[in-house]
C-alpha positions as a Python dict, from the first residue, in 0.01 Angstrom:
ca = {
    (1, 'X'): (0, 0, 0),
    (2, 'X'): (288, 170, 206),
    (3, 'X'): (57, 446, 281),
    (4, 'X'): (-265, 299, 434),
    (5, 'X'): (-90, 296, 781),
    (6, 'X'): (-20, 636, 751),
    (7, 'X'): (-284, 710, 644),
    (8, 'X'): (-473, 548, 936),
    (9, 'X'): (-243, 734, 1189),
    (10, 'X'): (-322, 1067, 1048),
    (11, 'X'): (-696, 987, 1042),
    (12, 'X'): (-723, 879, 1401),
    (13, 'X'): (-450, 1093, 1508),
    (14, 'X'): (-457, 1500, 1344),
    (15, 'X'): (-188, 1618, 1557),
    (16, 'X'): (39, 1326, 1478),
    (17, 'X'): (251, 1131, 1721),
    (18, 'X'): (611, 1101, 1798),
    (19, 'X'): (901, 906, 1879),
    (20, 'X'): (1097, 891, 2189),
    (21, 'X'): (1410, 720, 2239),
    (22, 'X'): (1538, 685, 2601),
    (23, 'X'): (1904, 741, 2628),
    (24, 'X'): (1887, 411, 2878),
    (25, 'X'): (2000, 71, 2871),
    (26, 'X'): (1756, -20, 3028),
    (27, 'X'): (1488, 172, 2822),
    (28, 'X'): (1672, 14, 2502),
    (29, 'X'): (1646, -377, 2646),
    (30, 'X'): (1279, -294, 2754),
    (31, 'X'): (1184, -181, 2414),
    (32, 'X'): (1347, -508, 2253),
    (33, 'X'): (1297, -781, 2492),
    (34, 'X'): (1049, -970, 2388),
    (35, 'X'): (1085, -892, 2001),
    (36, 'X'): (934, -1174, 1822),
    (37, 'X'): (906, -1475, 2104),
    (38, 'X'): (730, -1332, 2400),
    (39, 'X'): (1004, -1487, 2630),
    (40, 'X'): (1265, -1308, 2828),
    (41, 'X'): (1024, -1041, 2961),
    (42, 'X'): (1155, -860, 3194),
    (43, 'X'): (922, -851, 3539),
    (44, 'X'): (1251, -969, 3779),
    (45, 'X'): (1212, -570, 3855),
    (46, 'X'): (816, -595, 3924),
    (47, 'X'): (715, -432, 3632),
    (48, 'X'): (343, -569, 3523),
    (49, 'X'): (324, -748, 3243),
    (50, 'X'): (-12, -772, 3061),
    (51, 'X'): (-88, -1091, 2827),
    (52, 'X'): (-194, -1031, 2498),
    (53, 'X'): (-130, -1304, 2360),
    (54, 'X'): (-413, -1578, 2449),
    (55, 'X'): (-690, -1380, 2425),
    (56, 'X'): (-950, -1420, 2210),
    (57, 'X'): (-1166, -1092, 2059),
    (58, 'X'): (-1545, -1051, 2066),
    (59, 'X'): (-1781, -785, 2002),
    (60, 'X'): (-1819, -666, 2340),
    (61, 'X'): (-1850, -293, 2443),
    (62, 'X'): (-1681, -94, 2651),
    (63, 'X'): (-1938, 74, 2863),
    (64, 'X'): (-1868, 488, 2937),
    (65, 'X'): (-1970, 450, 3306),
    (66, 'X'): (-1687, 185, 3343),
    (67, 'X'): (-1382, 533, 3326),
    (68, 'X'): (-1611, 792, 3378),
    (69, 'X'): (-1707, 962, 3648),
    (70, 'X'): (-1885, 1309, 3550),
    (71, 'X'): (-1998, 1418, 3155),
    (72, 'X'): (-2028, 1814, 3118),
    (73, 'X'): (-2161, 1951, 2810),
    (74, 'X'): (-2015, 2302, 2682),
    (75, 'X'): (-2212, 2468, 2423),
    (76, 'X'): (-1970, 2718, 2236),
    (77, 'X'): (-2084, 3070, 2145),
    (78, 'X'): (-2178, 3071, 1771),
    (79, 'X'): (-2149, 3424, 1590),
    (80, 'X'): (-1992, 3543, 1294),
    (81, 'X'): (-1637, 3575, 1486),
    (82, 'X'): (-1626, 3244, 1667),
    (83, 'X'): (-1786, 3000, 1389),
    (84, 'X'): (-1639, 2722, 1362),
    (85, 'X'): (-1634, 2419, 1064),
    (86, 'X'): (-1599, 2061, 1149),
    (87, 'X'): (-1343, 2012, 893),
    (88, 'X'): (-1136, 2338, 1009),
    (89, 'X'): (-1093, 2227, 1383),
    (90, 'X'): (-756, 2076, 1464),
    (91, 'X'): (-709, 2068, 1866),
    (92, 'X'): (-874, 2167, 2191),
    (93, 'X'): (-704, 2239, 2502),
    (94, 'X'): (-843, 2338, 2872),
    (95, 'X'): (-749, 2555, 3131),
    (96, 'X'): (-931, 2649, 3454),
    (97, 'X'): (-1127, 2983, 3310),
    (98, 'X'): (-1128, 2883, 2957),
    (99, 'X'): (-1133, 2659, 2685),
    (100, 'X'): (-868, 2744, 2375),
    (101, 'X'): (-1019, 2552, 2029),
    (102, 'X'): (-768, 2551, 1723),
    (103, 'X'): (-909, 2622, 1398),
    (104, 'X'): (-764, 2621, 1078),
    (105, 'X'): (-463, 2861, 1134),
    (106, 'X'): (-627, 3050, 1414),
    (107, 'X'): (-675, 2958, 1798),
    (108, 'X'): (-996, 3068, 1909),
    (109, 'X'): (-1053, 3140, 2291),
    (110, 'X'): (-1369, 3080, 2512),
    (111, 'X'): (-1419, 3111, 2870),
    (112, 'X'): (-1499, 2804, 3032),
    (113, 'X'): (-1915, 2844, 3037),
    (114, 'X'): (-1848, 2829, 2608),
    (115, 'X'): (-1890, 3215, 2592),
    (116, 'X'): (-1634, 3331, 2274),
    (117, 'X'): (-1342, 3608, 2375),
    (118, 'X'): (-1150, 3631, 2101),
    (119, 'X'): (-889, 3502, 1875),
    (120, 'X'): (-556, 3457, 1992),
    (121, 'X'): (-361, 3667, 1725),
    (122, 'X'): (-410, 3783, 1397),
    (123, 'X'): (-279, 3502, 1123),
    (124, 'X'): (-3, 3596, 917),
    (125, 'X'): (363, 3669, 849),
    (126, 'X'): (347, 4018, 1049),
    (127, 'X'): (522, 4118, 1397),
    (128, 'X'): (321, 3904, 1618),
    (129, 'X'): (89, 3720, 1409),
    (130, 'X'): (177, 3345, 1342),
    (131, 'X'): (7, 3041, 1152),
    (132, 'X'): (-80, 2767, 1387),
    (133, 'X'): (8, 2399, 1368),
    (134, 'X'): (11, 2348, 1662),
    (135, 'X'): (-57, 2481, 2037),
    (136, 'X'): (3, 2398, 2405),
    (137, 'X'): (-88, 2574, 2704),
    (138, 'X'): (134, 2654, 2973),
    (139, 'X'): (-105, 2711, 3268),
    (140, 'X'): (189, 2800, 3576),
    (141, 'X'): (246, 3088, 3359),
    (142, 'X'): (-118, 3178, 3204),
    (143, 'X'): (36, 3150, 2853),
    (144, 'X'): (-25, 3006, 2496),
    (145, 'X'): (239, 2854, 2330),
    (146, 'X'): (177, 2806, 1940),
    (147, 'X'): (422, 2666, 1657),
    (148, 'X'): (431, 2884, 1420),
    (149, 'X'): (400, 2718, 1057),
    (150, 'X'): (577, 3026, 882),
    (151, 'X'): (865, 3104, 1128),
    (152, 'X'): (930, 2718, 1237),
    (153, 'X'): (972, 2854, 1593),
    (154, 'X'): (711, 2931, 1935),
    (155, 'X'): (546, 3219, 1954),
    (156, 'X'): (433, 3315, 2296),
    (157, 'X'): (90, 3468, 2357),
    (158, 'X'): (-87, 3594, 2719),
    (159, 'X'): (-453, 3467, 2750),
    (160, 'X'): (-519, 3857, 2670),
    (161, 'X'): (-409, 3770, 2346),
    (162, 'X'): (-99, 3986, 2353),
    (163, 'X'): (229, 3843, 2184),
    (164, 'X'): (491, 3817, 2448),
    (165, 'X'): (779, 3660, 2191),
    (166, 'X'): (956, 3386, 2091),
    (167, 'X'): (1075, 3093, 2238),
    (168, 'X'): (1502, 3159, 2230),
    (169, 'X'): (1666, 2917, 2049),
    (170, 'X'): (1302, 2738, 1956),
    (171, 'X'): (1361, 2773, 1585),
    (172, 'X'): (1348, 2463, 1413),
    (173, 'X'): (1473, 2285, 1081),
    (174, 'X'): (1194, 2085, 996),
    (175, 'X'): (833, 2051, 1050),
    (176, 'X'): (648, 2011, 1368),
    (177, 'X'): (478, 1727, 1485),
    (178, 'X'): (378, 1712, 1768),
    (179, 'X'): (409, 1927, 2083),
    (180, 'X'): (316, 1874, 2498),
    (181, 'X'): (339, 2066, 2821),
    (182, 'X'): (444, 1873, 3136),
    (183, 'X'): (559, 2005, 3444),
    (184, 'X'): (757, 2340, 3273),
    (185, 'X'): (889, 2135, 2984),
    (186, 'X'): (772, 2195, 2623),
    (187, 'X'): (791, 1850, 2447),
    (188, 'X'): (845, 1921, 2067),
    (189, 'X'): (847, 1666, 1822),
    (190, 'X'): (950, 1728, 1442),
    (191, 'X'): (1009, 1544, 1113),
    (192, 'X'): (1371, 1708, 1103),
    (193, 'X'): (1464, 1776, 734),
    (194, 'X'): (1842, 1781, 775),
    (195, 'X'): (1879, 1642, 1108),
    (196, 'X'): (1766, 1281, 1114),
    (197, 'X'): (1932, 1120, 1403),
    (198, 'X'): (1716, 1334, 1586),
    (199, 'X'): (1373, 1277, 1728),
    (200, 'X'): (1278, 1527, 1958),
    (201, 'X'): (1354, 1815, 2191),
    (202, 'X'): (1245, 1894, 2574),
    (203, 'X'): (1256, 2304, 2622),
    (204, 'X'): (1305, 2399, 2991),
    (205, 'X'): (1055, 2674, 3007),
    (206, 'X'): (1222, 2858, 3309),
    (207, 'X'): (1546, 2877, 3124),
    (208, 'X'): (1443, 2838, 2767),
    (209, 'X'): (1696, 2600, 2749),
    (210, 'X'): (1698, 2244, 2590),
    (211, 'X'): (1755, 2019, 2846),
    (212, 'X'): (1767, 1733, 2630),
    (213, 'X'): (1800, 1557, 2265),
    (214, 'X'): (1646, 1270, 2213),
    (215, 'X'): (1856, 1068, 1930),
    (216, 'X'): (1703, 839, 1663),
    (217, 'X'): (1891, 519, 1709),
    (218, 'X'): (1712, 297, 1427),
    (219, 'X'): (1915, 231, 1133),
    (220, 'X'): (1708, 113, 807),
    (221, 'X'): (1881, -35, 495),
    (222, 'X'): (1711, 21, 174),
    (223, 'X'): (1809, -231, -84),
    (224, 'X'): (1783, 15, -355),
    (225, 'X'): (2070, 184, -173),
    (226, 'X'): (2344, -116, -195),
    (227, 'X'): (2409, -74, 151),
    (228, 'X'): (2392, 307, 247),
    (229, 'X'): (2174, 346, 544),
    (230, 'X'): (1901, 558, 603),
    (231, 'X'): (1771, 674, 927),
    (232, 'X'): (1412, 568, 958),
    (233, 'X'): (1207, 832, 1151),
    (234, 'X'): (872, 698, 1268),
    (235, 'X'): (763, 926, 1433),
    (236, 'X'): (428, 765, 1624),
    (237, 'X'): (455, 756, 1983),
    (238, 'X'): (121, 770, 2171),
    (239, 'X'): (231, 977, 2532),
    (240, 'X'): (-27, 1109, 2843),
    (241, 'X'): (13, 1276, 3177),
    (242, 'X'): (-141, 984, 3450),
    (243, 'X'): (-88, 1114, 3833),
    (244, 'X'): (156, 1376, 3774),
    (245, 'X'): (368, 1170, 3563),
    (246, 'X'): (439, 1154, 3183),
    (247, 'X'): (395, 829, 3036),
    (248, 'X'): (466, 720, 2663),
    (249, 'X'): (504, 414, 2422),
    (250, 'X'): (647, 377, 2128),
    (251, 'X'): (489, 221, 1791),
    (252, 'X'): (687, -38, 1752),
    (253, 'X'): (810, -72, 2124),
    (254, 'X'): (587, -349, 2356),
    (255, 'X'): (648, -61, 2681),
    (256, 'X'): (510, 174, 2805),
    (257, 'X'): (724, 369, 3025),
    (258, 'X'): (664, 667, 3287),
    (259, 'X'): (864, 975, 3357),
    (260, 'X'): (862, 1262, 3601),
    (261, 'X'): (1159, 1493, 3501),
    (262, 'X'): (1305, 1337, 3204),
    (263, 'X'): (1636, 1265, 3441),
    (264, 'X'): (1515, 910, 3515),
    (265, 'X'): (1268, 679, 3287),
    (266, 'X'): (1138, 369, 3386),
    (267, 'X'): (927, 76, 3291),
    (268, 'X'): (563, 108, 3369),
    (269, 'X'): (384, -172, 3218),
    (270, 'X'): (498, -404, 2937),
    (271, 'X'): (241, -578, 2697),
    (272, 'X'): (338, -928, 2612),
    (273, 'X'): (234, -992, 2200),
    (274, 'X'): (469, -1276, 2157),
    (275, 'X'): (498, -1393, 1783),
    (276, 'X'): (213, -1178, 1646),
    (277, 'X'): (414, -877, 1731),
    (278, 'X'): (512, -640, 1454),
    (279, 'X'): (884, -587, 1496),
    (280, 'X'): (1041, -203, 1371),
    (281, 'X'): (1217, -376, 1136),
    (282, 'X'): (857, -543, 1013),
    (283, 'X'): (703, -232, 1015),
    (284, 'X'): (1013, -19, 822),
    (285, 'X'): (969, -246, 523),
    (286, 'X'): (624, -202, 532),
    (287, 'X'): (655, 176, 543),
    (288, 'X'): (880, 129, 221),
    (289, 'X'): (677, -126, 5),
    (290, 'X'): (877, -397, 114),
    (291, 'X'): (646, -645, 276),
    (292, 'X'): (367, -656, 426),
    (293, 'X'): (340, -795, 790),
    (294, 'X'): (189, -1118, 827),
    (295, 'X'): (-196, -1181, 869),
    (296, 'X'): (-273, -1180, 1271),
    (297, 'X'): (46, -974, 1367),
    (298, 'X'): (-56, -666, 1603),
    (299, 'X'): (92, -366, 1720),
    (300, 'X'): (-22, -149, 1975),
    (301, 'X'): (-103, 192, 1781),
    (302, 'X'): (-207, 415, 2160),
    (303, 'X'): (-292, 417, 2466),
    (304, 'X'): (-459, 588, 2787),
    (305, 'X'): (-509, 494, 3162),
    (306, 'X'): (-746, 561, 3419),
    (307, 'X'): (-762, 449, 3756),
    (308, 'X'): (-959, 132, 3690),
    (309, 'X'): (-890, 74, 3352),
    (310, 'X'): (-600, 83, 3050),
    (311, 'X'): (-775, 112, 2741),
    (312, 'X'): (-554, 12, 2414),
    (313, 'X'): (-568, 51, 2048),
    (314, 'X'): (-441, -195, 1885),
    (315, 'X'): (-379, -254, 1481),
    (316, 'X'): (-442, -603, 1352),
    (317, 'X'): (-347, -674, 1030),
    (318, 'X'): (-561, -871, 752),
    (319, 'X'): (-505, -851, 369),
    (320, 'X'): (-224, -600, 381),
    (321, 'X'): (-488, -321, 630),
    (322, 'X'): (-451, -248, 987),
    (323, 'X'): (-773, -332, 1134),
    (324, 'X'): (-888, -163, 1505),
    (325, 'X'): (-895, -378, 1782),
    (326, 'X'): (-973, -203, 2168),
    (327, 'X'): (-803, -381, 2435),
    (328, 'X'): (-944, -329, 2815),
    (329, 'X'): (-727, -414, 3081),
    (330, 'X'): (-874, -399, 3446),
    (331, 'X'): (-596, -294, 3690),
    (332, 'X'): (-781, -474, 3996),
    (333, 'X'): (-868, -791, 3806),
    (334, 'X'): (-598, -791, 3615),
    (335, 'X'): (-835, -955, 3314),
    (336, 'X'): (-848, -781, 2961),
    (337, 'X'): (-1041, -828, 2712),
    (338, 'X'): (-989, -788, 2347),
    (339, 'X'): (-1302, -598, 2112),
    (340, 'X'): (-1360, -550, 1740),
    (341, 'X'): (-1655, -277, 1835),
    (342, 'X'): (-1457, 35, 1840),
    (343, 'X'): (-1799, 199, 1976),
    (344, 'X'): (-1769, 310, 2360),
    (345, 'X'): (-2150, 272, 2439),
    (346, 'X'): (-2282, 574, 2660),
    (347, 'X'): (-2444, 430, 2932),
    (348, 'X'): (-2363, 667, 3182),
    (349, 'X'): (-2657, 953, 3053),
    (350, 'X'): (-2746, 780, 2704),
    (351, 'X'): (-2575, 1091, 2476),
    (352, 'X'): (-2289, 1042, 2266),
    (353, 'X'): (-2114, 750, 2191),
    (354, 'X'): (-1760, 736, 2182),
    (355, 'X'): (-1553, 682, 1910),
    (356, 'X'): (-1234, 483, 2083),
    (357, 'X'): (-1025, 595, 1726),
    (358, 'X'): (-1063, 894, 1826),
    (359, 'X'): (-1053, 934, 2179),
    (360, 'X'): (-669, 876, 2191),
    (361, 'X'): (-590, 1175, 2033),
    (362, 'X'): (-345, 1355, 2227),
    (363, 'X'): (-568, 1675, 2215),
    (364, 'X'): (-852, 1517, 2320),
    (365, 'X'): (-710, 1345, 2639),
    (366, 'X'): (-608, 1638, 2828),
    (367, 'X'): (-532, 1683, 3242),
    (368, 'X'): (-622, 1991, 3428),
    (369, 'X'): (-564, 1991, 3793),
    (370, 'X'): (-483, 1643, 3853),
    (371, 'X'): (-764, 1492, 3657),
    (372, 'X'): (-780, 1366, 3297),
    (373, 'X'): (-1065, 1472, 3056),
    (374, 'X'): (-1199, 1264, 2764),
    (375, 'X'): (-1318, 1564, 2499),
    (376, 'X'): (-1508, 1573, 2188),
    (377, 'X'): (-1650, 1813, 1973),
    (378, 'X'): (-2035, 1732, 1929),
    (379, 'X'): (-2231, 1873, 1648),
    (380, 'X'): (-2563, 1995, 1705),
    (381, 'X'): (-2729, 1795, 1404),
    (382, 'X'): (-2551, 1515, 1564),
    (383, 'X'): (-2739, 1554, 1959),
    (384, 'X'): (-3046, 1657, 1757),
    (385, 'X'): (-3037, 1292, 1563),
    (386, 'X'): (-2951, 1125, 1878),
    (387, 'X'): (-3252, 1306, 2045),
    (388, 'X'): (-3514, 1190, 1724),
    (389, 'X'): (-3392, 851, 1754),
    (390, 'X'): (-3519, 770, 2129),
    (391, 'X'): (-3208, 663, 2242),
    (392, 'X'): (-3235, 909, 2530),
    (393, 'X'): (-3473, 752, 2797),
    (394, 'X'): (-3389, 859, 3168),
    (395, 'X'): (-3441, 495, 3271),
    (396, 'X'): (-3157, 310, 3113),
    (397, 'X'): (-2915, 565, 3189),
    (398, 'X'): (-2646, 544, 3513),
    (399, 'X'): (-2769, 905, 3568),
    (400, 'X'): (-3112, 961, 3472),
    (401, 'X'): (-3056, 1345, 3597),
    (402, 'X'): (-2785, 1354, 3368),
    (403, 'X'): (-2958, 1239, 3040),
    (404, 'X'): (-3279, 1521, 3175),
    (405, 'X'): (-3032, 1803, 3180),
    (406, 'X'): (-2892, 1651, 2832),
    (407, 'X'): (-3244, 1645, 2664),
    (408, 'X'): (-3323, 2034, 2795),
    (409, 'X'): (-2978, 2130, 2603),
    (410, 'X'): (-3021, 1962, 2290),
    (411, 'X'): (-3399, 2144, 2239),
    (412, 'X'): (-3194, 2483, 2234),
    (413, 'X'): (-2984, 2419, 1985),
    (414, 'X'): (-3005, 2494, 1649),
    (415, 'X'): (-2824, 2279, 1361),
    (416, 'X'): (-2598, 2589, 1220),
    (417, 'X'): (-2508, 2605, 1593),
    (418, 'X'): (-2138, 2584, 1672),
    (419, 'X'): (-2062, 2257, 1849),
    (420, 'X'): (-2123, 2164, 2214),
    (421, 'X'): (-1754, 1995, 2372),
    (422, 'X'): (-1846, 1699, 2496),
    (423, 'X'): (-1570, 1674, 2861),
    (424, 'X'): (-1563, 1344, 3039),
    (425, 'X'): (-1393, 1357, 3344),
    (426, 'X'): (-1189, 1016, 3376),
    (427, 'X'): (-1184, 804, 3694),
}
């Protein structure tokens, strides 16, 4: 039973999440005040705070053309060097001239029309060659930053593919997580083996420095222990880049707080759940077969924000399972409404549904040059259903040009085709 959370995370989630504990009081009272009773919020600084508490769910979708403002479609070179498998693809990231796709152990580099360059390095445990968990890239400096599964440091790679180094002082005890690139920080999150009142490290990319460690400050008692403690490291924490600044929120915390050089952190919204919130110390026992939160309690599981919209994920849970709820909250209106459909229609060209479980993941909500991007990889045998079921029709679409230049693409593609990313540029 302890596991089906997990589970869930890791299913909606690949690249995992982290946590992040501000070294604030006021982070630490923001993250706690309304733990239980929805009173005591704390808006005497103007911070927003966004009822969830009242609202009742329906079935309603959340239409495309509502946070998007442009769809391109990318159809990535297939040969017998770039092929990729559905189940082998981990993350994609973006930059101006190219497009880098993780697969398996391998990143594999296109240039931005979906024409295949190379591979990034060679996989293995030779000078230069690494096995990829995980990779950011760091576009001031036209490099590829990948943790290295075998060395438990960062390798450095040019977008030539040649292997610059490693990160000094990068090497870590434990496995990664998690990493992100904001403004010349490297965000690394690990599951630290020997080092648990730790949660994460920033690296200062100019000075390969670490500016900062971010401690674990929960405390868990097992009972089987008789009273030794045990630091509980949860390490989901859904985090974006919104107008230049880094925003994050914690599993278990009801804020969501912005950032824009880890020196100061302050509140950015807070989402009042009142009494059906699950608590840390609600979800720890869970986590250890405890008990089970109580039927109707809801935590918010991620997040991301556009200019019109936030869109949240929320768990709701019913017979010991976490069941998906998508939260809308309209920034002008300030109204929200609560759905069980999951399903982002496409009404802005009729293509491609969304999937809201897994849109949040952190590799598919990426920013380039100010602007936030929505990606998916789209199978062909996928577009070439969607195309035999009729669903395409010029009329009902926001852009009827759009769904024409959609239709042409899908007739040249063949089902052993690699897939086409699917980039939705966000209001």
């Amino acid at each position: 039973m302890h596991n089906i959370l997990t589970e869930i995370f890791h299913k909606v989630t690949p690249v995992g999440y982290f946590v992040l504990i501000i070294l604030s009081i006021n982070t630490l009272n923001s993250c706690n005040h309304s733990d239980k009773t929805g009173k005591d919020l704390a808006n005497d600084r103007g911070i927003e705070v966004i009822d969830l508490t009242s609202i009742k769910p329906t079935n309603e979708q959340i239409l495309l053309s509502e946070i998007a403002e442009n769809i391109e479609y990318v159809p990535l070179e297939y040969n017998a060097e770039s092929m990729l498998g559905e189940r082998g693809v981990s993350n994609v990231r973006l930059h101006d001239k190219y497009i880098f796709i993780g697969y398996i152990a391998s990143v594999k580099q296109f240039d931005s029309t979906g024409k295949y360059i190379r591979d990034l390095y060679k996989v293995g445990r030779g000078p230069g060659e690494t096995f990829k968990r995980d990779f950011v890239i760091d576009s001031d400096s036209s490099r590829v930053l990948v943790y290295s599964n075998y060395t438990h440091a960062i390798q450095e790679y040019n977008f030539q593919g040649d292997f610059i180094g490693k990160l000094n002082k990068s090497v870590i005890n434990g496995s990664e997580e998690n990493m992100f690139y904001f403004n010349r920080k490297l965000i690394l999150n690990y599951d630290y083996w020997n080092q648990p009142q730790n949660h994460f490290i920033v690296i200062d990319l100019d000075s390969y420095e670490i500016d900062f460690v971010y401690k674990n400050y929960y405390h868990y008692i097992k009972p089987e222990t008789k009273g030794y403690g045990v630091d509980m490291q949860i390490r989901y924490t859904s985090f974006k880049e919104f107008n230049n600044k880094f925003l994050f929120k914690e599993l278990c915390c009801d804020t969501l707080f912005q950032t824009k050089d880890f020196g100061t952190t302050e509140p950015r919204y807070i989402f009042n759940l009142g009494n059906i919130k699950v608590t840390y110390a609600e979800y720890s026992d869970w986590t250890y077969g405890i008990k089970s939160p109580e039927i109707g309690q809801v935590l918010i599981a991620d997040f991301f924000e556009t200019n019109p919209l936030i869109v949240l994920l929320l768990g709701k849970y019913s017979n010991n399972i976490s069941n998906w709820i998508i939260a809308s909250y309209n920034k002008s209106s300030r109204e929200t409404v609560l759905t069980s459909n999951t399903i982002m229609r496409n009404d802005f060209d009729n293509g491609p549904d969304i999937d809201l479980k897994k849109g949040f993941n952190a590799s598919r909500v990426l920013t380039l040059n100010n602007k936030n991007y929505l990606c998916y990889l789209i199978w062909p045998l996928d577009f070439l259903k969607l195309l035999d079921s009729g669903k395409l029709r010029e009329k009902t679409s926001q852009y009827p040009e759009k769904t024409k230049e959609l239709i042409s693409l899908i007739k040249k593609l063949h089902e052993d085709d690699n897939p086409v990313l699917m980039k939705i540029t966000l209001k």
